[in-house]
Amino acid sequence: MTAADNCLKTEFAGVPFKNPVVLASGTCGFGREYNEIFDIQLLGGISSKGLTSSPRSGNEGIRVWETAGGIMNSVGLENPGVRGFIEKELDWLNGLDLVNIVNLSGHSMEDYIGGAELLNGVRLDILELNISCPNVKAGGMAFGVKTDVAREVVRRIRAVCKHKLMVKLSPNAEDIVALARACEDEGADGVSLVNTFLAMAIDVEKRRSVFENTYAGLSGPAIKPIALRMVHQVAKAVHIPVMGIGGITTWRDAVEFIMAGASAVQIGTGNFIDPALALDVIAGIESYLDARGIKNIAEIRGCVE
Amino acid sequence: MSKIISNERLSRDFFRMRVECSNEARMGQFYMLRAWRQYPVLSRPISVFDSDGGTVSFLYKVVGRGTEIFSGLKAEDDITLLGPLGSAFPEVSGKIALVAGGAGIAPFYLATKQLKAKQLEAYPGCQVDLYLGFSDRPLLTDDYRKTADNVTVNVGGFITDEIDPAGYDHIFACGPEAMMRALYEKCKESGAAGKVYVSLENRMACGVGACLVCSCRTSGGNKKVCKDGPVFKGEAVFEL
Ligand SMILES: Cc1cc2nc3c(=O)[nH]c(=O)nc-3n(C[C@H](O)[C@H](O)[C@H](O)COP(=O)(O)OP(=O)(O)OC[C@H]3O[C@@H](n4cnc5c(N)ncnc54)[C@H](O)[C@@H]3O)c2cc1C
Ligand SMILES: Cc1cc2nc3c(=O)[nH]c(=O)nc-3n(C[C@H](O)[C@H](O)[C@H](O)COP(=O)(O)O)c2cc1C
Ligand code: FES
């Protein structure tokens, strides 16, 4: 192991990461496609596509729309279901040298609990509980807006879930700091933020929303300043680790999130700019630290008051 | 990064770009193109017009911000190519019709070349006919005439009116969805639905099968247009 490896090494809720860079849920499938482009074991980890207890075929109509500095998506949690994932993807992911984060979503309390129970029987590193998906009608984000509702889901999932539990927060939360504190109170091992911002585009010829589901989720560089502010606020308010997400496309963005208090970061939309963008981010953080004689990223974590 | 060899204007809206590239593509495949660093966020999917192992060419229509940036590129400029991506048209033999509308003519230059090359080897005497539909001015018809056996051009009307599906063993289509659907229905009426292959144009983000924004419903369940497609059997996408 080189000194450089050491400077990037981190830990999140007791799970060791060789570096703090993770691919974000829904932008990297289950890792197979990017692994054909580069060795994904160079990453700190990968977060799977959001799973539900039963398979879902996702939303109709247009699913992606470009905006100034970002994109909106309306995939609607198309996924093979927890069982399909366990059968087809899990062994492969567990065979890789990287942190295997499994993203779980749901459209009812029963759905979340059913999914979490199914996942109890298998090996994975972190369960990322997605209470923030804006793209499914009943559910998803509905659980991530009101603090009391979020508290209830986290409590009930914590009661059944045997894995490390990281709750993925919505920037659409009525009070993201209070909501993060509620997750901590209920025993979450960490939080990740943010998911996409509820957003819209209108087709002026057809006089209707571009999306069948009316609203969609905004991501990419356009959301970075707000995501960074939220990570900063939450990291100051809780004692559990925070994974920073939102518009990261350069090493500089990643270092900002770490300075705001994130123990690790996730890259989503950035993967669409360049499928191997995460590798540039990792190399860039390393050079930044090296050039300043910083022995480990922990030294700069949360350094901004 | 790849070097642009040329980028010529063919008509008011159409350009053809040749780029240095050693990957060889199959007919119907595409690349994700990007000639800027960060914005626009997404790369643009463009079909392979021609590919010879040393260069790849694209035929594109300027319709928005991304293609407008492409149109301003010059020889020696850099462009980022990801690909070739996606499935290809099947390597079939017999009498084959290729039916295209607008920018949909792009993949059929390479398709004609590859089908003819295959056929000259294996089945001398086979036939590839092109049906090209344009809304105003026809484009590159001389180039297409050099490779195909017959070229039928329609300007301002419906290219689907020109073809008799019964005369063909295989029919490939590329262009506006309404055109492909009309062609499919016409083929179906004459009992030829099974002969039709279409190339879909869904909006894409990753281009490699990882994000599911390009999903389409097919009779065999959801498929990724970027990875399982863009070429599908007409029956799979139009009979749901
Ligand atoms: C597999 C495939 C092959 C294609 N091959 C060709 C080709 O050979 N020649 C050609 O001229 N065009 C082709 N297209 C269409 C081409 O991708 C779009 O015209 C182009 O992306 C428009 O980009 P823009 O920035 O100019 O337009 P804008 O409207 O500004 O683009 C905004 C966003 O919408 C997307 N978008 C807009 N129109 C389309 C469309 N028709 N299909 C898919 N995405 C779209 C863009 O990619 C971008 O993400 C192909 C599309 C696909 C999916
Ligand atoms: C196409 C797409 C699909 C997504 N799917 C999921 C998902 O299934 N589960 C989830 O928790 N987040 C999902 N997200 C949100 C991302 O994981 C991430 O939180 C968000 O995009 C913000 O980060 P970014 O700006 O780096 O993209 C998706 C985002 C995109 C763009
Ligand atoms: S564009 Fe991402 S899966 Fe097809």
PDB file of C-alpha atoms in Angstrom, chain B residues 30-217:
ATOM      1  CA  PHE B  30     -23.959   4.726 -32.607  1.00  0.00           C
ATOM      2  CA  TYR B  31     -21.517   6.806 -30.587  1.00  0.00           C
ATOM      3  CA  MET B  32     -22.058   9.267 -27.753  1.00  0.00           C
ATOM      4  CA  LEU B  33     -20.430  12.503 -28.972  1.00  0.00           C
ATOM      5  CA  ARG B  34     -19.160  15.363 -26.873  1.00  0.00           C
ATOM      6  CA  ALA B  35     -17.202  18.398 -27.986  1.00  0.00           C
ATOM      7  CA  TRP B  36     -17.299  20.375 -24.777  1.00  0.00           C
ATOM      8  CA  ARG B  37     -16.148  19.789 -21.222  1.00  0.00           C
ATOM      9  CA  GLN B  38     -19.037  20.306 -18.877  1.00  0.00           C
ATOM     10  CA  TYR B  39     -22.049  21.953 -20.510  1.00  0.00           C
ATOM     11  CA  PRO B  40     -24.363  20.835 -21.993  1.00  0.00           C
ATOM     12  CA  VAL B  41     -24.306  18.050 -19.404  1.00  0.00           C
ATOM     13  CA  LEU B  42     -25.232  15.164 -21.695  1.00  0.00           C
ATOM     14  CA  SER B  43     -23.345  13.764 -24.669  1.00  0.00           C
ATOM     15  CA  ARG B  44     -25.297  13.336 -27.915  1.00  0.00           C
ATOM     16  CA  PRO B  45     -26.093   9.955 -29.510  1.00  0.00           C
ATOM     17  CA  ILE B  46     -25.319   9.932 -33.252  1.00  0.00           C
ATOM     18  CA  SER B  47     -25.407   6.903 -35.575  1.00  0.00           C
ATOM     19  CA  VAL B  48     -22.442   5.690 -37.502  1.00  0.00           C
ATOM     20  CA  PHE B  49     -22.739   6.876 -41.095  1.00  0.00           C
ATOM     21  CA  ASP B  50     -19.553   5.155 -42.190  1.00  0.00           C
ATOM     22  CA  SER B  51     -16.690   3.334 -40.517  1.00  0.00           C
ATOM     23  CA  ASP B  52     -13.581   1.834 -42.047  1.00  0.00           C
ATOM     24  CA  GLY B  53     -11.372   0.937 -39.106  1.00  0.00           C
ATOM     25  CA  GLY B  54      -9.364   4.162 -39.331  1.00  0.00           C
ATOM     26  CA  THR B  55     -12.104   6.761 -39.405  1.00  0.00           C
ATOM     27  CA  VAL B  56     -15.722   7.060 -38.429  1.00  0.00           C
ATOM     28  CA  SER B  57     -18.209   9.456 -40.052  1.00  0.00           C
ATOM     29  CA  PHE B  58     -21.420  10.942 -38.786  1.00  0.00           C
ATOM     30  CA  LEU B  59     -24.263  12.572 -40.652  1.00  0.00           C
ATOM     31  CA  TYR B  60     -26.155  14.911 -38.376  1.00  0.00           C
ATOM     32  CA  LYS B  61     -28.869  17.496 -38.480  1.00  0.00           C
ATOM     33  CA  VAL B  62     -28.577  20.670 -36.430  1.00  0.00           C
ATOM     34  CA  VAL B  63     -31.628  20.768 -34.180  1.00  0.00           C
ATOM     35  CA  GLY B  64     -30.436  22.276 -30.887  1.00  0.00           C
ATOM     36  CA  ARG B  65     -27.539  23.349 -28.727  1.00  0.00           C
ATOM     37  CA  GLY B  66     -25.388  20.224 -28.981  1.00  0.00           C
ATOM     38  CA  THR B  67     -25.601  19.691 -32.717  1.00  0.00           C
ATOM     39  CA  GLU B  68     -25.070  23.423 -33.179  1.00  0.00           C
ATOM     40  CA  ILE B  69     -21.760  23.137 -31.315  1.00  0.00           C
ATOM     41  CA  PHE B  70     -20.835  20.153 -33.519  1.00  0.00           C
ATOM     42  CA  SER B  71     -21.566  22.213 -36.631  1.00  0.00           C
ATOM     43  CA  GLY B  72     -18.973  24.804 -35.596  1.00  0.00           C
ATOM     44  CA  LEU B  73     -16.115  22.303 -35.281  1.00  0.00           C
ATOM     45  CA  LYS B  74     -13.201  22.340 -37.715  1.00  0.00           C
ATOM     46  CA  ALA B  75     -10.597  19.881 -38.938  1.00  0.00           C
ATOM     47  CA  GLU B  76      -7.964  19.262 -36.219  1.00  0.00           C
ATOM     48  CA  ASP B  77     -10.432  20.055 -33.407  1.00  0.00           C
ATOM     49  CA  ASP B  78     -10.913  17.402 -30.732  1.00  0.00           C
ATOM     50  CA  ILE B  79     -14.096  15.502 -30.020  1.00  0.00           C
ATOM     51  CA  THR B  80     -14.798  12.825 -27.436  1.00  0.00           C
ATOM     52  CA  LEU B  81     -16.356   9.632 -28.760  1.00  0.00           C
ATOM     53  CA  LEU B  82     -17.805   6.845 -26.640  1.00  0.00           C
ATOM     54  CA  GLY B  83     -18.557   3.752 -28.651  1.00  0.00           C
ATOM     55  CA  PRO B  84     -19.447   2.111 -30.887  1.00  0.00           C
ATOM     56  CA  LEU B  85     -22.528   1.386 -28.783  1.00  0.00           C
ATOM     57  CA  GLY B  86     -25.691  -0.637 -29.093  1.00  0.00           C
ATOM     58  CA  SER B  87     -26.969  -3.417 -31.264  1.00  0.00           C
ATOM     59  CA  ALA B  88     -26.649  -3.602 -35.038  1.00  0.00           C
ATOM     60  CA  PHE B  89     -29.091  -4.429 -37.793  1.00  0.00           C
ATOM     61  CA  PRO B  90     -29.048  -8.188 -38.381  1.00  0.00           C
ATOM     62  CA  GLU B  91     -26.780  -9.573 -41.098  1.00  0.00           C
ATOM     63  CA  VAL B  92     -29.429 -10.970 -43.389  1.00  0.00           C
ATOM     64  CA  SER B  93     -29.532 -11.912 -47.037  1.00  0.00           C
ATOM     65  CA  GLY B  94     -32.081 -11.904 -49.840  1.00  0.00           C
ATOM     66  CA  LYS B  95     -33.979  -8.843 -51.030  1.00  0.00           C
ATOM     67  CA  ILE B  96     -33.605  -6.092 -48.472  1.00  0.00           C
ATOM     68  CA  ALA B  97     -35.305  -2.687 -48.300  1.00  0.00           C
ATOM     69  CA  LEU B  98     -33.882   0.098 -46.160  1.00  0.00           C
ATOM     70  CA  VAL B  99     -36.471   2.795 -45.484  1.00  0.00           C
ATOM     71  CA  ALA B 100     -35.427   6.123 -43.954  1.00  0.00           C
ATOM     72  CA  GLY B 101     -36.774   9.556 -43.236  1.00  0.00           C
ATOM     73  CA  GLY B 102     -34.703  12.704 -42.606  1.00  0.00           C
ATOM     74  CA  ALA B 103     -31.642  12.162 -40.433  1.00  0.00           C
ATOM     75  CA  GLY B 104     -32.734   8.511 -40.347  1.00  0.00           C
ATOM     76  CA  ILE B 105     -30.821   7.993 -43.588  1.00  0.00           C
ATOM     77  CA  ALA B 106     -27.568   8.149 -41.579  1.00  0.00           C
ATOM     78  CA  PRO B 107     -27.121   4.467 -40.599  1.00  0.00           C
ATOM     79  CA  PHE B 108     -28.092   3.163 -44.036  1.00  0.00           C
ATOM     80  CA  TYR B 109     -24.892   4.167 -45.789  1.00  0.00           C
ATOM     81  CA  LEU B 110     -22.845   1.734 -43.719  1.00  0.00           C
ATOM     82  CA  ALA B 111     -25.756  -0.723 -43.736  1.00  0.00           C
ATOM     83  CA  THR B 112     -25.813  -0.853 -47.525  1.00  0.00           C
ATOM     84  CA  LYS B 113     -22.041  -1.289 -47.667  1.00  0.00           C
ATOM     85  CA  GLN B 114     -21.975  -4.039 -45.060  1.00  0.00           C
ATOM     86  CA  LEU B 115     -24.983  -5.900 -46.454  1.00  0.00           C
ATOM     87  CA  LYS B 116     -23.596  -5.790 -49.974  1.00  0.00           C
ATOM     88  CA  ALA B 117     -20.131  -6.891 -48.838  1.00  0.00           C
ATOM     89  CA  LYS B 118     -21.603  -9.856 -46.986  1.00  0.00           C
ATOM     90  CA  GLN B 119     -23.812 -10.738 -49.860  1.00  0.00           C
ATOM     91  CA  LEU B 120     -21.186 -10.516 -52.533  1.00  0.00           C
ATOM     92  CA  GLU B 121     -19.251 -13.112 -50.584  1.00  0.00           C
ATOM     93  CA  ALA B 122     -22.057 -15.422 -49.669  1.00  0.00           C
ATOM     94  CA  TYR B 123     -25.013 -14.754 -51.918  1.00  0.00           C
ATOM     95  CA  PRO B 124     -24.118 -13.116 -55.206  1.00  0.00           C
ATOM     96  CA  GLY B 125     -27.126 -11.571 -56.871  1.00  0.00           C
ATOM     97  CA  CYS B 126     -28.838 -10.364 -53.708  1.00  0.00           C
ATOM     98  CA  GLN B 127     -30.329  -6.923 -53.595  1.00  0.00           C
ATOM     99  CA  VAL B 128     -30.336  -3.879 -51.304  1.00  0.00           C
ATOM    100  CA  ASP B 129     -32.853  -1.152 -52.180  1.00  0.00           C
ATOM    101  CA  LEU B 130     -32.965   2.202 -50.446  1.00  0.00           C
ATOM    102  CA  TYR B 131     -36.055   4.344 -49.876  1.00  0.00           C
ATOM    103  CA  LEU B 132     -35.092   7.811 -48.715  1.00  0.00           C
ATOM    104  CA  GLY B 133     -37.653  10.381 -47.595  1.00  0.00           C
ATOM    105  CA  PHE B 134     -36.853  14.084 -47.230  1.00  0.00           C
ATOM    106  CA  SER B 135     -39.024  16.978 -46.165  1.00  0.00           C
ATOM    107  CA  ASP B 136     -37.354  19.475 -48.528  1.00  0.00           C
ATOM    108  CA  ARG B 137     -34.015  18.903 -50.252  1.00  0.00           C
ATOM    109  CA  PRO B 138     -32.649  15.405 -50.903  1.00  0.00           C
ATOM    110  CA  LEU B 139     -29.217  14.694 -49.519  1.00  0.00           C
ATOM    111  CA  LEU B 140     -26.262  12.532 -50.544  1.00  0.00           C
ATOM    112  CA  THR B 141     -28.374  10.576 -53.002  1.00  0.00           C
ATOM    113  CA  ASP B 142     -25.391  10.139 -55.335  1.00  0.00           C
ATOM    114  CA  ASP B 143     -23.343   8.573 -52.567  1.00  0.00           C
ATOM    115  CA  TYR B 144     -26.179   6.217 -51.724  1.00  0.00           C
ATOM    116  CA  ARG B 145     -26.610   5.309 -55.409  1.00  0.00           C
ATOM    117  CA  LYS B 146     -22.992   4.115 -55.507  1.00  0.00           C
ATOM    118  CA  THR B 147     -23.618   1.477 -52.884  1.00  0.00           C
ATOM    119  CA  ALA B 148     -27.256   0.409 -53.196  1.00  0.00           C
ATOM    120  CA  ASP B 149     -28.908  -1.460 -56.073  1.00  0.00           C
ATOM    121  CA  ASN B 150     -31.882   0.895 -56.330  1.00  0.00           C
ATOM    122  CA  VAL B 151     -32.559   4.219 -54.672  1.00  0.00           C
ATOM    123  CA  THR B 152     -36.057   5.671 -54.452  1.00  0.00           C
ATOM    124  CA  VAL B 153     -36.321   9.255 -53.239  1.00  0.00           C
ATOM    125  CA  ASN B 154     -39.421  11.030 -52.003  1.00  0.00           C
ATOM    126  CA  VAL B 155     -39.455  14.736 -51.200  1.00  0.00           C
ATOM    127  CA  GLY B 156     -42.227  16.287 -49.151  1.00  0.00           C
ATOM    128  CA  GLY B 157     -44.472  13.204 -49.186  1.00  0.00           C
ATOM    129  CA  PHE B 158     -44.568   9.836 -47.471  1.00  0.00           C
ATOM    130  CA  ILE B 159     -41.664   7.529 -48.266  1.00  0.00           C
ATOM    131  CA  THR B 160     -43.758   4.670 -46.929  1.00  0.00           C
ATOM    132  CA  ASP B 161     -46.083   5.072 -49.966  1.00  0.00           C
ATOM    133  CA  GLU B 162     -43.251   4.099 -52.310  1.00  0.00           C
ATOM    134  CA  ILE B 163     -42.531   0.631 -51.043  1.00  0.00           C
ATOM    135  CA  ASP B 164     -44.242  -2.692 -51.741  1.00  0.00           C
ATOM    136  CA  PRO B 165     -43.378  -4.827 -48.703  1.00  0.00           C
ATOM    137  CA  ALA B 166     -44.301  -8.030 -50.530  1.00  0.00           C
ATOM    138  CA  GLY B 167     -41.245  -7.574 -52.743  1.00  0.00           C
ATOM    139  CA  TYR B 168     -38.768  -7.924 -49.873  1.00  0.00           C
ATOM    140  CA  ASP B 169     -37.451 -10.536 -47.490  1.00  0.00           C
ATOM    141  CA  HIS B 170     -36.275  -7.967 -44.923  1.00  0.00           C
ATOM    142  CA  ILE B 171     -37.164  -4.351 -44.256  1.00  0.00           C
ATOM    143  CA  PHE B 172     -35.104  -2.035 -42.026  1.00  0.00           C
ATOM    144  CA  ALA B 173     -36.428   1.362 -40.977  1.00  0.00           C
ATOM    145  CA  CYS B 174     -34.907   4.437 -39.350  1.00  0.00           C
ATOM    146  CA  GLY B 175     -36.445   7.862 -38.885  1.00  0.00           C
ATOM    147  CA  PRO B 176     -39.373   9.532 -37.154  1.00  0.00           C
ATOM    148  CA  GLU B 177     -41.387   7.116 -35.047  1.00  0.00           C
ATOM    149  CA  ALA B 178     -44.599   7.942 -36.943  1.00  0.00           C
ATOM    150  CA  MET B 179     -42.913   6.941 -40.197  1.00  0.00           C
ATOM    151  CA  MET B 180     -41.638   3.674 -38.777  1.00  0.00           C
ATOM    152  CA  ARG B 181     -45.020   2.867 -37.304  1.00  0.00           C
ATOM    153  CA  ALA B 182     -46.779   3.612 -40.608  1.00  0.00           C
ATOM    154  CA  LEU B 183     -44.317   1.353 -42.406  1.00  0.00           C
ATOM    155  CA  TYR B 184     -44.826  -1.365 -39.859  1.00  0.00           C
ATOM    156  CA  GLU B 185     -48.625  -1.185 -40.220  1.00  0.00           C
ATOM    157  CA  LYS B 186     -48.337  -1.320 -44.001  1.00  0.00           C
ATOM    158  CA  CYS B 187     -46.111  -4.380 -43.790  1.00  0.00           C
ATOM    159  CA  LYS B 188     -48.479  -5.979 -41.327  1.00  0.00           C
ATOM    160  CA  GLU B 189     -51.408  -5.578 -43.746  1.00  0.00           C
ATOM    161  CA  SER B 190     -49.522  -7.576 -46.314  1.00  0.00           C
ATOM    162  CA  GLY B 191     -48.523 -10.208 -43.770  1.00  0.00           C
ATOM    163  CA  ALA B 192     -44.945  -8.974 -43.671  1.00  0.00           C
ATOM    164  CA  ALA B 193     -44.789  -7.657 -40.097  1.00  0.00           C
ATOM    165  CA  GLY B 194     -42.083 -10.153 -39.151  1.00  0.00           C
ATOM    166  CA  LYS B 195     -39.717  -8.729 -41.778  1.00  0.00           C
ATOM    167  CA  VAL B 196     -39.424  -5.323 -40.149  1.00  0.00           C
ATOM    168  CA  TYR B 197     -36.563  -4.032 -37.982  1.00  0.00           C
ATOM    169  CA  VAL B 198     -36.601  -0.477 -36.645  1.00  0.00           C
ATOM    170  CA  SER B 199     -34.026   1.771 -35.003  1.00  0.00           C
ATOM    171  CA  LEU B 200     -35.362   3.738 -32.026  1.00  0.00           C
ATOM    172  CA  GLU B 201     -34.307   7.214 -30.919  1.00  0.00           C
ATOM    173  CA  ASN B 202     -34.892   7.580 -27.202  1.00  0.00           C
ATOM    174  CA  ARG B 203     -33.280  10.294 -25.134  1.00  0.00           C
ATOM    175  CA  MET B 204     -30.120   9.012 -23.481  1.00  0.00           C
ATOM    176  CA  ALA B 205     -27.850   9.893 -20.599  1.00  0.00           C
ATOM    177  CA  CYS B 206     -25.184   7.228 -19.949  1.00  0.00           C
ATOM    178  CA  GLY B 207     -25.425   5.554 -23.362  1.00  0.00           C
ATOM    179  CA  VAL B 208     -24.076   2.298 -21.948  1.00  0.00           C
ATOM    180  CA  GLY B 209     -27.019   0.674 -20.171  1.00  0.00           C
ATOM    181  CA  ALA B 210     -26.519   1.960 -16.632  1.00  0.00           C
ATOM    182  CA  CYS B 211     -29.204   4.601 -16.011  1.00  0.00           C
ATOM    183  CA  LEU B 212     -32.456   3.364 -17.586  1.00  0.00           C
ATOM    184  CA  VAL B 213     -33.550   6.755 -18.918  1.00  0.00           C
ATOM    185  CA  CYS B 214     -33.742   5.256 -22.422  1.00  0.00           C
ATOM    186  CA  SER B 215     -35.922   2.259 -21.541  1.00  0.00           C
ATOM    187  CA  CYS B 216     -38.610   1.214 -23.965  1.00  0.00           C
ATOM    188  CA  ARG B 217     -41.470  -1.219 -23.535  1.00  0.00           C
TER     189      ARG B 217
END
